[in-house]
XYZ file of C-alpha atoms in Angstrom:
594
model
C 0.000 0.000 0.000
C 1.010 3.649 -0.027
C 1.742 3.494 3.305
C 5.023 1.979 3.087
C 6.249 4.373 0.095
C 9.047 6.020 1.368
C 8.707 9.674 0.127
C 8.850 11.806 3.186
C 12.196 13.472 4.058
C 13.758 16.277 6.242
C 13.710 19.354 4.956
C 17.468 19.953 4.599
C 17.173 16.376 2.139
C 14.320 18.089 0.055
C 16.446 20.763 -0.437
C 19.035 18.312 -1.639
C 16.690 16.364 -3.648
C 18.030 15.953 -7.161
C 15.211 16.553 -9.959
C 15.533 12.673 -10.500
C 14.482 12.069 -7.470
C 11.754 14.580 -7.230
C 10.410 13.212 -10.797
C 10.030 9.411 -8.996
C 8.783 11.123 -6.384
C 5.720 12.840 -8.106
C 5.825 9.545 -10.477
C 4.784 7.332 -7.071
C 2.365 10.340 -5.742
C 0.666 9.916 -9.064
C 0.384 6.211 -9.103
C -1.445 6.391 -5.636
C -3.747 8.800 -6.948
C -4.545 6.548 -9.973
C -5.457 4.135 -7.522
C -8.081 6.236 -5.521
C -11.591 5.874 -5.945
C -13.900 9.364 -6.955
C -15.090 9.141 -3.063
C -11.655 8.921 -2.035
C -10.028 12.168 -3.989
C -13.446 14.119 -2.473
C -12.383 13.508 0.658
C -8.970 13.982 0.140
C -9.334 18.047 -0.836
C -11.483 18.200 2.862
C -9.865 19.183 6.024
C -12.826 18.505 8.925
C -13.509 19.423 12.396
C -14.424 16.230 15.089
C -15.391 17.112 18.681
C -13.781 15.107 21.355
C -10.158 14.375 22.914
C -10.032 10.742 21.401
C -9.999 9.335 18.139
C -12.282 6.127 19.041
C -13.838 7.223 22.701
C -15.108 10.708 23.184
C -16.661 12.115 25.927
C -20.032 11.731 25.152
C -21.415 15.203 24.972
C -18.675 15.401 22.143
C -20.580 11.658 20.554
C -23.698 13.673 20.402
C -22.368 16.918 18.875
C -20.358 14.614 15.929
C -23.503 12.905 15.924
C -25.593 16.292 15.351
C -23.273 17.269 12.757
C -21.854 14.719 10.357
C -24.144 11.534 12.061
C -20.746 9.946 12.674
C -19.604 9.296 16.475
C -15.806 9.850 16.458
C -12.922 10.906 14.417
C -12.368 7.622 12.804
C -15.916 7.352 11.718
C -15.190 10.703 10.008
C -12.326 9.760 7.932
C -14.377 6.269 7.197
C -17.453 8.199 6.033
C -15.508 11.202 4.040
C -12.136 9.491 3.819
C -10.293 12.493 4.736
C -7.879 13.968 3.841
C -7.380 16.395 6.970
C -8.527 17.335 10.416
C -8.130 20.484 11.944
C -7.809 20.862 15.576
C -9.777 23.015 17.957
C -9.644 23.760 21.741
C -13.446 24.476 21.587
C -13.694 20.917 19.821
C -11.925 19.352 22.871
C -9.189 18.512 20.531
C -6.328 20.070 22.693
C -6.494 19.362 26.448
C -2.882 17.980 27.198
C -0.134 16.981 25.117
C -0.054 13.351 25.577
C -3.618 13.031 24.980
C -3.036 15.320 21.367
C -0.439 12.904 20.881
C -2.824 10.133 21.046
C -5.597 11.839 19.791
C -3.291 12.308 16.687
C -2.294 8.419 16.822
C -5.948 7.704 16.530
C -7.058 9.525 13.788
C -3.541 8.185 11.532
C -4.518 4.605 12.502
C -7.741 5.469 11.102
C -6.775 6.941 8.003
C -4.514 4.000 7.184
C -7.119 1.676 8.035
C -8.697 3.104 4.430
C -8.088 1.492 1.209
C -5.716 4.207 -0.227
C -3.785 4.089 3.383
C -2.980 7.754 3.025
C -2.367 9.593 6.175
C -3.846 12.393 7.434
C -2.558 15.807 7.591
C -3.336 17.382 10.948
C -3.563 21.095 11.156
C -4.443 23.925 13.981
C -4.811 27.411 14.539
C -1.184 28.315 16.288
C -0.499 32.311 15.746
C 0.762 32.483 19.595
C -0.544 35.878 21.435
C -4.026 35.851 20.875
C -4.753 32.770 18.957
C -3.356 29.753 20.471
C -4.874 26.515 20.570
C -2.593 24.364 22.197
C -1.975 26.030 25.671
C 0.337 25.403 29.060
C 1.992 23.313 29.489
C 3.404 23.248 25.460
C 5.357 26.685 25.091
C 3.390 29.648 24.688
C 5.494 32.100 22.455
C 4.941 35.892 21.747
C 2.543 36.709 18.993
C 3.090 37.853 15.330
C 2.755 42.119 16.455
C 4.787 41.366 20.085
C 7.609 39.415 17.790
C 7.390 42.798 15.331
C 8.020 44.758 17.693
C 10.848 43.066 18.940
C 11.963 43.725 15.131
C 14.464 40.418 15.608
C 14.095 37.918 13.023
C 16.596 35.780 14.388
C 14.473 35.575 16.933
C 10.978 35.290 14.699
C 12.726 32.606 13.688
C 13.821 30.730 16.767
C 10.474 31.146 18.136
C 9.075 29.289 15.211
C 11.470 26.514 14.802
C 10.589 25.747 19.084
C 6.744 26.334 18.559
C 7.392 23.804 14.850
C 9.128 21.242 16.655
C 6.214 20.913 19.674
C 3.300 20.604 17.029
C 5.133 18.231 15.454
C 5.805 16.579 18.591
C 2.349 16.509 18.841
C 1.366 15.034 15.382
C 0.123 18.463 14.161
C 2.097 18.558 10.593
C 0.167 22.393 9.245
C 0.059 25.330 11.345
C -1.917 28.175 9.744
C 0.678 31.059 10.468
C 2.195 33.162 10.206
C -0.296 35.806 9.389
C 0.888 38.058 6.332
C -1.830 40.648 6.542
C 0.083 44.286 6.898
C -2.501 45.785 9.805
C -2.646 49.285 8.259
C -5.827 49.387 9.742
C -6.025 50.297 13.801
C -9.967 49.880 13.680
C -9.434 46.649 11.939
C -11.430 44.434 14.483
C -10.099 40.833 13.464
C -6.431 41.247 12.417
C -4.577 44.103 14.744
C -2.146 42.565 16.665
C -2.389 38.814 14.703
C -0.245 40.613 12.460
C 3.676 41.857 12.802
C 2.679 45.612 11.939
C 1.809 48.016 9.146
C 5.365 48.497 6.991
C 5.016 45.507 4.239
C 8.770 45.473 4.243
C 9.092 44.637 7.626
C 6.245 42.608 7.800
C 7.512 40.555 4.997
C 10.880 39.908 6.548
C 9.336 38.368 9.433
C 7.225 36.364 7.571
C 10.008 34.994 5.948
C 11.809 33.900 8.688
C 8.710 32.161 10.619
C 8.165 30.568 7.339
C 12.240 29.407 7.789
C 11.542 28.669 11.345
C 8.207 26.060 11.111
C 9.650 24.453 7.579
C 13.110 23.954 9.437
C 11.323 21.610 12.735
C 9.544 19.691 9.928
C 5.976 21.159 9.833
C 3.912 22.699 6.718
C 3.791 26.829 7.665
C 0.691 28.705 6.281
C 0.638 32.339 5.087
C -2.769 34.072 5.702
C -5.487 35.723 4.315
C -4.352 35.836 0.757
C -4.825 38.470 -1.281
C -4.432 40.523 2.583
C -7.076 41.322 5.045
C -5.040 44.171 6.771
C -6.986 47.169 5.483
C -10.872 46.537 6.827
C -12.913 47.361 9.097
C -15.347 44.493 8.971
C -14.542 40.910 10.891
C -14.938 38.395 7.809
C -16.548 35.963 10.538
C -19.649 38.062 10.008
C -19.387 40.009 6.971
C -18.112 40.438 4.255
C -14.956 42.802 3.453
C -14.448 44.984 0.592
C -10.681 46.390 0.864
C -10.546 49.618 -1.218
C -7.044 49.547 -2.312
C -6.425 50.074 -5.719
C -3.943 47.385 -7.495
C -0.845 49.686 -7.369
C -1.470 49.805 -3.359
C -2.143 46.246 -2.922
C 1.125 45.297 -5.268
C 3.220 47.968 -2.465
C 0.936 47.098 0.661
C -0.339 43.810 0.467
C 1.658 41.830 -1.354
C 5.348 41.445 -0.098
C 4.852 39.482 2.374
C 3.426 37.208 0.424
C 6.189 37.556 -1.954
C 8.362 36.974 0.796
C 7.063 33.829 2.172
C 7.025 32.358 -1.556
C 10.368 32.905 -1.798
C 10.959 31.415 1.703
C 9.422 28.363 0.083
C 6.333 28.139 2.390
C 4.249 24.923 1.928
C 0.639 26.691 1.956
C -1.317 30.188 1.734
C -4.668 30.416 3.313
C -7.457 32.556 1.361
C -9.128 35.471 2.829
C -13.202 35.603 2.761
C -13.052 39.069 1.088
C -13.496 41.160 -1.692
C -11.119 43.397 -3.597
C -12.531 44.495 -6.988
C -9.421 46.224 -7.983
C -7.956 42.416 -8.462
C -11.669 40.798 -9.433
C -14.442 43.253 -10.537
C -17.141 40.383 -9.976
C -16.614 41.356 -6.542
C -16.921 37.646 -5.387
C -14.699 36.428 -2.148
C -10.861 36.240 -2.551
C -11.400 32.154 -1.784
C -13.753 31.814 -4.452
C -12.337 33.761 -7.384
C -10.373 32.769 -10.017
C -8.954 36.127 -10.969
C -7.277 36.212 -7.448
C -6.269 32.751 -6.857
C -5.015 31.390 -10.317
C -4.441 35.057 -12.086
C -2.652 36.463 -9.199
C -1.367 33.859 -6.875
C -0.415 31.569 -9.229
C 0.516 33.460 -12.088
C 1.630 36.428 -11.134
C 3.508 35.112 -8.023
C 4.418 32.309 -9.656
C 2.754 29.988 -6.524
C 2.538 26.118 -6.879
C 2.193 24.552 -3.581
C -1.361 24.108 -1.339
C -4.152 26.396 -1.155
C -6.439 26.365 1.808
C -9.540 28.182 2.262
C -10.082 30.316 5.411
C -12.907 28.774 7.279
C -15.611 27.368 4.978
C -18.113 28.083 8.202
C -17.365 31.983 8.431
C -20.235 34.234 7.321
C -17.621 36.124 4.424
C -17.917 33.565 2.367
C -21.584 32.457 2.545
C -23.209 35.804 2.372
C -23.397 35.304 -1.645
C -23.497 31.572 -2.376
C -25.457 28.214 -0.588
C -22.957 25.841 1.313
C -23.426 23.386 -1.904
C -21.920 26.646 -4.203
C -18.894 27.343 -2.202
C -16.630 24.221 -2.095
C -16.988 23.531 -6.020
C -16.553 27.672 -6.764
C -13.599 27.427 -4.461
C -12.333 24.583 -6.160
C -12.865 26.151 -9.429
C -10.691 29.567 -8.599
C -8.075 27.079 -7.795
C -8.379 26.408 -3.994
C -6.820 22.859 -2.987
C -7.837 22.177 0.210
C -11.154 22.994 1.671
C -11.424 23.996 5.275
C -14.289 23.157 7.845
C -17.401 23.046 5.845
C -20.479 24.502 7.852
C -22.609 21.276 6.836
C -19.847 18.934 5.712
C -22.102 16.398 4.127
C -23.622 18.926 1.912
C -20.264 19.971 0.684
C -18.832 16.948 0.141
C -21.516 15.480 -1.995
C -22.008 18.823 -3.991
C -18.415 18.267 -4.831
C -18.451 14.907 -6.054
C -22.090 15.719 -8.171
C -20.099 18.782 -9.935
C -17.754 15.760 -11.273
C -20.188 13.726 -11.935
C -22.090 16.903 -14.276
C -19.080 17.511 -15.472
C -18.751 21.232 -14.270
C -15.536 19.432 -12.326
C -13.038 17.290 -14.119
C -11.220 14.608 -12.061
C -8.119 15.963 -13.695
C -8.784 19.194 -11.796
C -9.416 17.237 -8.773
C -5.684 15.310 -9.280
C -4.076 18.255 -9.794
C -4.934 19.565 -6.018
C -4.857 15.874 -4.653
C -1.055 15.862 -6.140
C -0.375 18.978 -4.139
C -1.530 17.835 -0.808
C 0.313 14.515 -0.835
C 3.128 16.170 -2.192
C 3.232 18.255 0.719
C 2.413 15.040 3.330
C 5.481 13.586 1.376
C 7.293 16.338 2.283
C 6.566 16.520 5.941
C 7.769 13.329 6.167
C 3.586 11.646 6.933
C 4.382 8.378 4.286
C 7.038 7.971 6.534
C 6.107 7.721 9.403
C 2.632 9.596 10.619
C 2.882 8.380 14.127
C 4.413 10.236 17.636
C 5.390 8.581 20.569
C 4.984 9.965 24.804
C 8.641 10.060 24.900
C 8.668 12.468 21.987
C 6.230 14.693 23.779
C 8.261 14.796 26.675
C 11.593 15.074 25.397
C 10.110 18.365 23.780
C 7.302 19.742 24.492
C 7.178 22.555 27.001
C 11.134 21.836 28.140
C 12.934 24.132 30.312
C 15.490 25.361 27.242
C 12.411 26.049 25.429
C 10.171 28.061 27.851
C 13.474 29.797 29.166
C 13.858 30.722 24.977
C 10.272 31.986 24.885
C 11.301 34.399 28.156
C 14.253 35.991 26.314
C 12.541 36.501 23.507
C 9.251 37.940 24.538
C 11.531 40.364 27.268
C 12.654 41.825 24.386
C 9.192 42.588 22.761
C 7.418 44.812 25.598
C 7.663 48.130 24.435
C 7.772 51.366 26.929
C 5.337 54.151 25.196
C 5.226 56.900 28.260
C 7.085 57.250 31.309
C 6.790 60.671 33.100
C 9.070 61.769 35.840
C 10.880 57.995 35.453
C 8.250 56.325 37.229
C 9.920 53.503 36.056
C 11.222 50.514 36.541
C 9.413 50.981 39.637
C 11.474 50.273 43.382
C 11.037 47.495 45.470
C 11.765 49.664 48.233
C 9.962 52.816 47.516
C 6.796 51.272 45.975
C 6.558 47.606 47.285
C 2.751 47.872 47.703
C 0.933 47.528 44.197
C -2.951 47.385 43.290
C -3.167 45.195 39.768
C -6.269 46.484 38.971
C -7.881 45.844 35.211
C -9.836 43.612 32.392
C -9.284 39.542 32.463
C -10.315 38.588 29.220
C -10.265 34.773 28.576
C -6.912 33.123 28.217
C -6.312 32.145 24.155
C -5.251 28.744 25.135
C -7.673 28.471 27.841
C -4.626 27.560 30.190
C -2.810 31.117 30.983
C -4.036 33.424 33.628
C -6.425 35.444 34.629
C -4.311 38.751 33.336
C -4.823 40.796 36.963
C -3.624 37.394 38.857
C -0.797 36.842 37.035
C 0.333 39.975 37.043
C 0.124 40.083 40.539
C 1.484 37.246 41.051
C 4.543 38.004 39.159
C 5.618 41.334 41.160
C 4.902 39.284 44.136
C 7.805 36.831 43.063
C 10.057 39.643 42.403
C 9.321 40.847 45.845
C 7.118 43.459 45.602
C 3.509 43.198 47.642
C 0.893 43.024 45.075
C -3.105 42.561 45.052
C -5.051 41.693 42.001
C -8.508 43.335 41.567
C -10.530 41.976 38.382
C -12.387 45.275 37.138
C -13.303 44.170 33.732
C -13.111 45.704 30.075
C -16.404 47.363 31.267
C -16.513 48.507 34.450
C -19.562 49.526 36.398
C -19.541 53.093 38.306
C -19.317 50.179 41.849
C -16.457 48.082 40.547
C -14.448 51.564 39.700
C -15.525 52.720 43.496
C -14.205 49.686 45.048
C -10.782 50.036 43.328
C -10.509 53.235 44.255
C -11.033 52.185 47.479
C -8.333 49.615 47.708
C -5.729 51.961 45.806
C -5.640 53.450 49.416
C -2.020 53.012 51.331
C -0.728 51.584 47.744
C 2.533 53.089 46.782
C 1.364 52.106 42.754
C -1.366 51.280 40.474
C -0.615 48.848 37.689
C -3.787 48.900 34.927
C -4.450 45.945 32.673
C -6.403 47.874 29.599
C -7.949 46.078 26.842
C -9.118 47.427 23.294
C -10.083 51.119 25.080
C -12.430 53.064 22.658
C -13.697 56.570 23.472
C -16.333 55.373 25.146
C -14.738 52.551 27.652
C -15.560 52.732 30.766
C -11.632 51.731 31.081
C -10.840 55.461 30.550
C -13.117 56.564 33.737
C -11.234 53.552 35.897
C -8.113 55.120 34.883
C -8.955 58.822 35.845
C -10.779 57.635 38.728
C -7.273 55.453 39.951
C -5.028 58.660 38.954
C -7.127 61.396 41.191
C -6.079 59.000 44.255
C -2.761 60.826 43.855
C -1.406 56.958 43.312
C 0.472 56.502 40.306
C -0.519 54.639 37.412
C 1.500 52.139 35.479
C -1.265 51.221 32.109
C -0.204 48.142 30.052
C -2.401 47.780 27.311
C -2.338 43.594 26.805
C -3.711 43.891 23.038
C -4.062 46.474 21.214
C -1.215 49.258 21.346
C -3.592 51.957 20.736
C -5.127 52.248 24.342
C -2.865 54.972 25.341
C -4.367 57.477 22.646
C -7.797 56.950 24.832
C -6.522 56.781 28.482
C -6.313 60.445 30.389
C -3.077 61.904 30.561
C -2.514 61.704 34.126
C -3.228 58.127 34.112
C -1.160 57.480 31.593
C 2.237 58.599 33.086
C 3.786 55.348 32.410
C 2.112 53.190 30.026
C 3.496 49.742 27.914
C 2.169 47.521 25.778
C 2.785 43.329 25.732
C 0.120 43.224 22.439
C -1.268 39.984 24.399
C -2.203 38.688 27.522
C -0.635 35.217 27.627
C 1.449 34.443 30.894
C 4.350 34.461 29.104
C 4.255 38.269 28.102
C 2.539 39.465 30.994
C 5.548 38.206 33.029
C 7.873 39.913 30.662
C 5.838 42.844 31.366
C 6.603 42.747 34.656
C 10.159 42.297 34.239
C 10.617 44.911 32.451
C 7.908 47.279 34.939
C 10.171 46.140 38.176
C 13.774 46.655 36.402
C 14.763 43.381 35.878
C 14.882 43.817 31.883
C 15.093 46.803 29.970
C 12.160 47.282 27.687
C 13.745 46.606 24.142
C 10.552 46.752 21.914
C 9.310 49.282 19.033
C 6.177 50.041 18.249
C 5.744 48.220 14.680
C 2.404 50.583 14.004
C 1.859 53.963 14.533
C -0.807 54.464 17.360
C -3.092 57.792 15.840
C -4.700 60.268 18.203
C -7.972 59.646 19.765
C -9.665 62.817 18.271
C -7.571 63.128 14.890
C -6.493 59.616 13.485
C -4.771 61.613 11.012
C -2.126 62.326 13.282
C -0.085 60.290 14.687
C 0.665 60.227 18.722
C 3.689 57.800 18.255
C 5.240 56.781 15.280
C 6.232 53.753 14.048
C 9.409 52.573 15.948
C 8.934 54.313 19.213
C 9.520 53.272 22.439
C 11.416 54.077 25.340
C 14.400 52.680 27.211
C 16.030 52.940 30.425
């Protein structure tokens, strides 16, 4: 079977291959493929969700949801009934409690696969940006995310962080991570991208790119570029709308593209499609993952692009707002997607793609074409191989001291310093031991860090200052901001946890509330870096920004806030005033030292 055909190798031996070997290669990729049934090269272009922490035995609140959705119980009964070509993991899914049970959950669902008549494994993918979007939490290493890694401006480091973060998923059985993100987040009101991206100067943007692309590709797993054509320039969340990005084609070629450009040349394995419209590339206005203008004219012709295409979620409202669920797979398929990611009503789109070859508005060649892609790239990542991980893989790397210690250095050097009157800080253990961590909690990405005010406290309180934490919310009520004003009293500092502040947060009156105690304030915004162009002046003496609220660089934070690291980052977008975003409070590459 295909199994045993030996076509996976490193990627240091695939850049050694000779074009002999590549030709024999492709020649056994294609005899597999002449092998597979219609059914089978369906499922082969469909990367599914499955509830549940086990291949075979779920929970079973996760056997009823599977059940409620596809009418299969588990993960293998998925690959039987679609036979699969990928799953995608998610923490919401149960998918990612622990990483020996990913590791077995990943040994399930390759058992499974092989169990089919084709024996083709499966290629496992996730969501792992790191900062905000992380699905596989503590105790795997949490790194900084794409705009905290920009504006530590390091690519050496980019890169580092990568090749760690590669080496755990693969550790883990996840061979596809869908980042980095190469969106250029010229946008501050964008609401989905912001800090998922490195920053707003395509050049820089595109350098880091490259070298997370370097990084992933070098510990063995697929990296994935996203949201082809660029979804850094809207205001609109694609989850619920759909885009339109106004640029005309001579900004997108200087804006949008070289990152993209960059992480071609880098040799990156996949590019995920954005559910948005730009008519200056397509004038039918249809979704970037459903037109062929974009995908074939531009990605593959113009950049010159031949590995995997995946679609952005098939479920998000972007891409449904103007065809059924039946209409989307076979368009995308048509514009030149190859792999098509978590279908809202999987059975729907499965058999709507297997009637449009059976009509004839598909060909099966077309089908081959993208089948020869994706087990190119399992070939690649080494999944003919060898698809399987072992516990003693998992704990010789996964979460080890060298690499959390590597994710400490590195995300030090990312908090950046915006404002700091009268040197408030690094703040003294002697002179201002007492400290009130007062501010928002939102949920932890991974659901395994935090909350953001208890581990903030809890990290000054390990450095030896005397810290309380105070949850207050990212909407406080006119009671919660009266009771931390309360407690700021006989506290030699006020350390603020702000979150996305607009002009009308009720995070502004907590902070002008805190700095009429005559306390002073210490703001760190943990997302966006905008909050300081909201927050009062006199509570915003001292202000940082960590662009995420992840342990790892909220205790950097507070390294840097107590002395024991000098803040090293640069802001890697400009933050615009409040009341004239036309003007520009700090510009890119500020940020203070001491």
């Amino acid at each position: 079977g295909a199994a045993a055909v030996a076509v996976g190798q490193s990627p240091a031996a695939a850049a050694a291959e000779s074009a002999d070997e590549a030709r024999a290669r492709r020649d056994r990729l294609r005899r597999i493929i002449g092998r597979m049934s219609l059914e089978e090269k369906v499922g082969q272009l469909f990367v599914m969700r499955v509830y549940g922490t086990s291949a075979t035995d779920p929970d079973q609140a996760d056997v009823d949801k599977n059940l409620e959705e596809t009418g299969v119980r588990n993960a293998a009964e998925l690959i039987a009934k679609f036979r699969l070509g990928g799953i995608i993991y998610f923490g919401w899914a149960n998918n990612t409690k622990e990483p020996h049970q990913i590791a077995d959950l990943s040994n399930g669902i390759q058992r499974a696969a092989l169990r089919q008549d084709s024996e083709i494994p499966l290629l496992i993918s996730t969501d792992q940006e790191y900062g905000i979007v992380a699905r596989v939490g503590e105790p795997a290493t949490l790194m900084p995310g794409a705009m905290a890694l920009g504006a530590g401006g390091s690519r050496s480091d980019a890169r580092k962080a990568a090749r760690i973060a590669g080496s755990e998923l693969a550790a883990l059985g996840i061979m596809q991570n869908y980042a980095p993100l190469a969106d250029v987040n010229v946008n501050p009101a964008n609401p989905v991208i912001g800090v998922r991206s490195f920053g707003s100067e395509p050049e820089a943007v595109a350098r880091m790119v490259a070298a997370q692309v370097e990084g992933y590709q070098s510990a063995g797993i697929a990296s994935t570029s996203k949201h082809f054509p660029g979804h850094g320039d809207t205001e609109d969340d694609s989850h619920y709308d759909l885009p339109t990005i106004h640029h005309t084609r001579e900004q997108w070629q200087e804006l949008d593209a070289p990152p993209f450009r960059a992480a071609i040349a880098a040799g990156i394995d996949s590019i995920m499609t954005a559910h948005i419209v730009v008519p200056a590339l397509d004038p039918a206005e249809d979704p970037a993952t459903l037109s062929h203008p974009i995908l074939t004219g531009v990605l593959r012709e113009e950049l010159g692009y031949d590995g995997v295409v995946v679609t952005d979620s098939l479920g998000m409202a972007g891409v449904r707002t103007k065809y059924g669920d039946d209409r989307v797979p076979v368009l995308a398929l048509k514009a030149g997607v190859d792999q098509l990611l978590n279908p809202p009503e999987p059975e729907i789109a499965w058999n709507a793609v297997l009637a449009a070859v059976r009509d004839g508005e598909l060909t099966e060649e077309r089908l081959d074409e993208s089948i020869l892609r994706i087990l190119e790239l399992k070939a690649r990542r080494g999944l003919f191989r060898d698809p399987f991980v072992t516990h003693k893989g998992v704990d010789r790397t996964v979460g080890t001291r060298q690499h959390l210690a590597a994710a400490d250095r590195i995300t030090e050097r990312t908090t950046t310093l915006l404002a700091n009157a009268d040197g408030l800080l690094p703040l003294s253990r002697r002179r201002r031991r007492r400290i009130l961590v007062v501010g928002a909690d939102p949920a932890s990405p991974s659901g395994t860090t935090g909350p953001p005010t208890t581990t903030l406290a809890e990290a000054l309180t390990e450095l030896g200052f005397s810290a309380t934490a105070l949850s207050t919310g990212t909407d406080p009520e006119q009671a919660t901001i009266d009771e931390a004003v309360a407690a700021a009293d006989g506290m030699d500092a006020i350390l603020v946890g702000t979150h996305n502040v607009s002009a009308d947060s009720p995070q502004r009156t907590l902070v002008a509330a805190l700095a009429d105690t005559g306390v002073p304030v210490v703001t760190l915004a943990i997302r966006n870096p905008y909050d300081i162009a909201y927050l009062p002046e006199a509570g915003a003496r001292a202000s940082l920004a960590s662009y995420s609220w992840t342990d790892v660089e909220l205790r950097a934070a507070v390294r840097v806030i107590a002395g024991r690291a000098r803040p090293e980052g640069r802001l890697p977008v400009p933050v615009p005033s409040a009341d004239d975003p036309e003007q520009v409070l700090y510009p890119v590459g500020h940020g203070l030292s001491y």
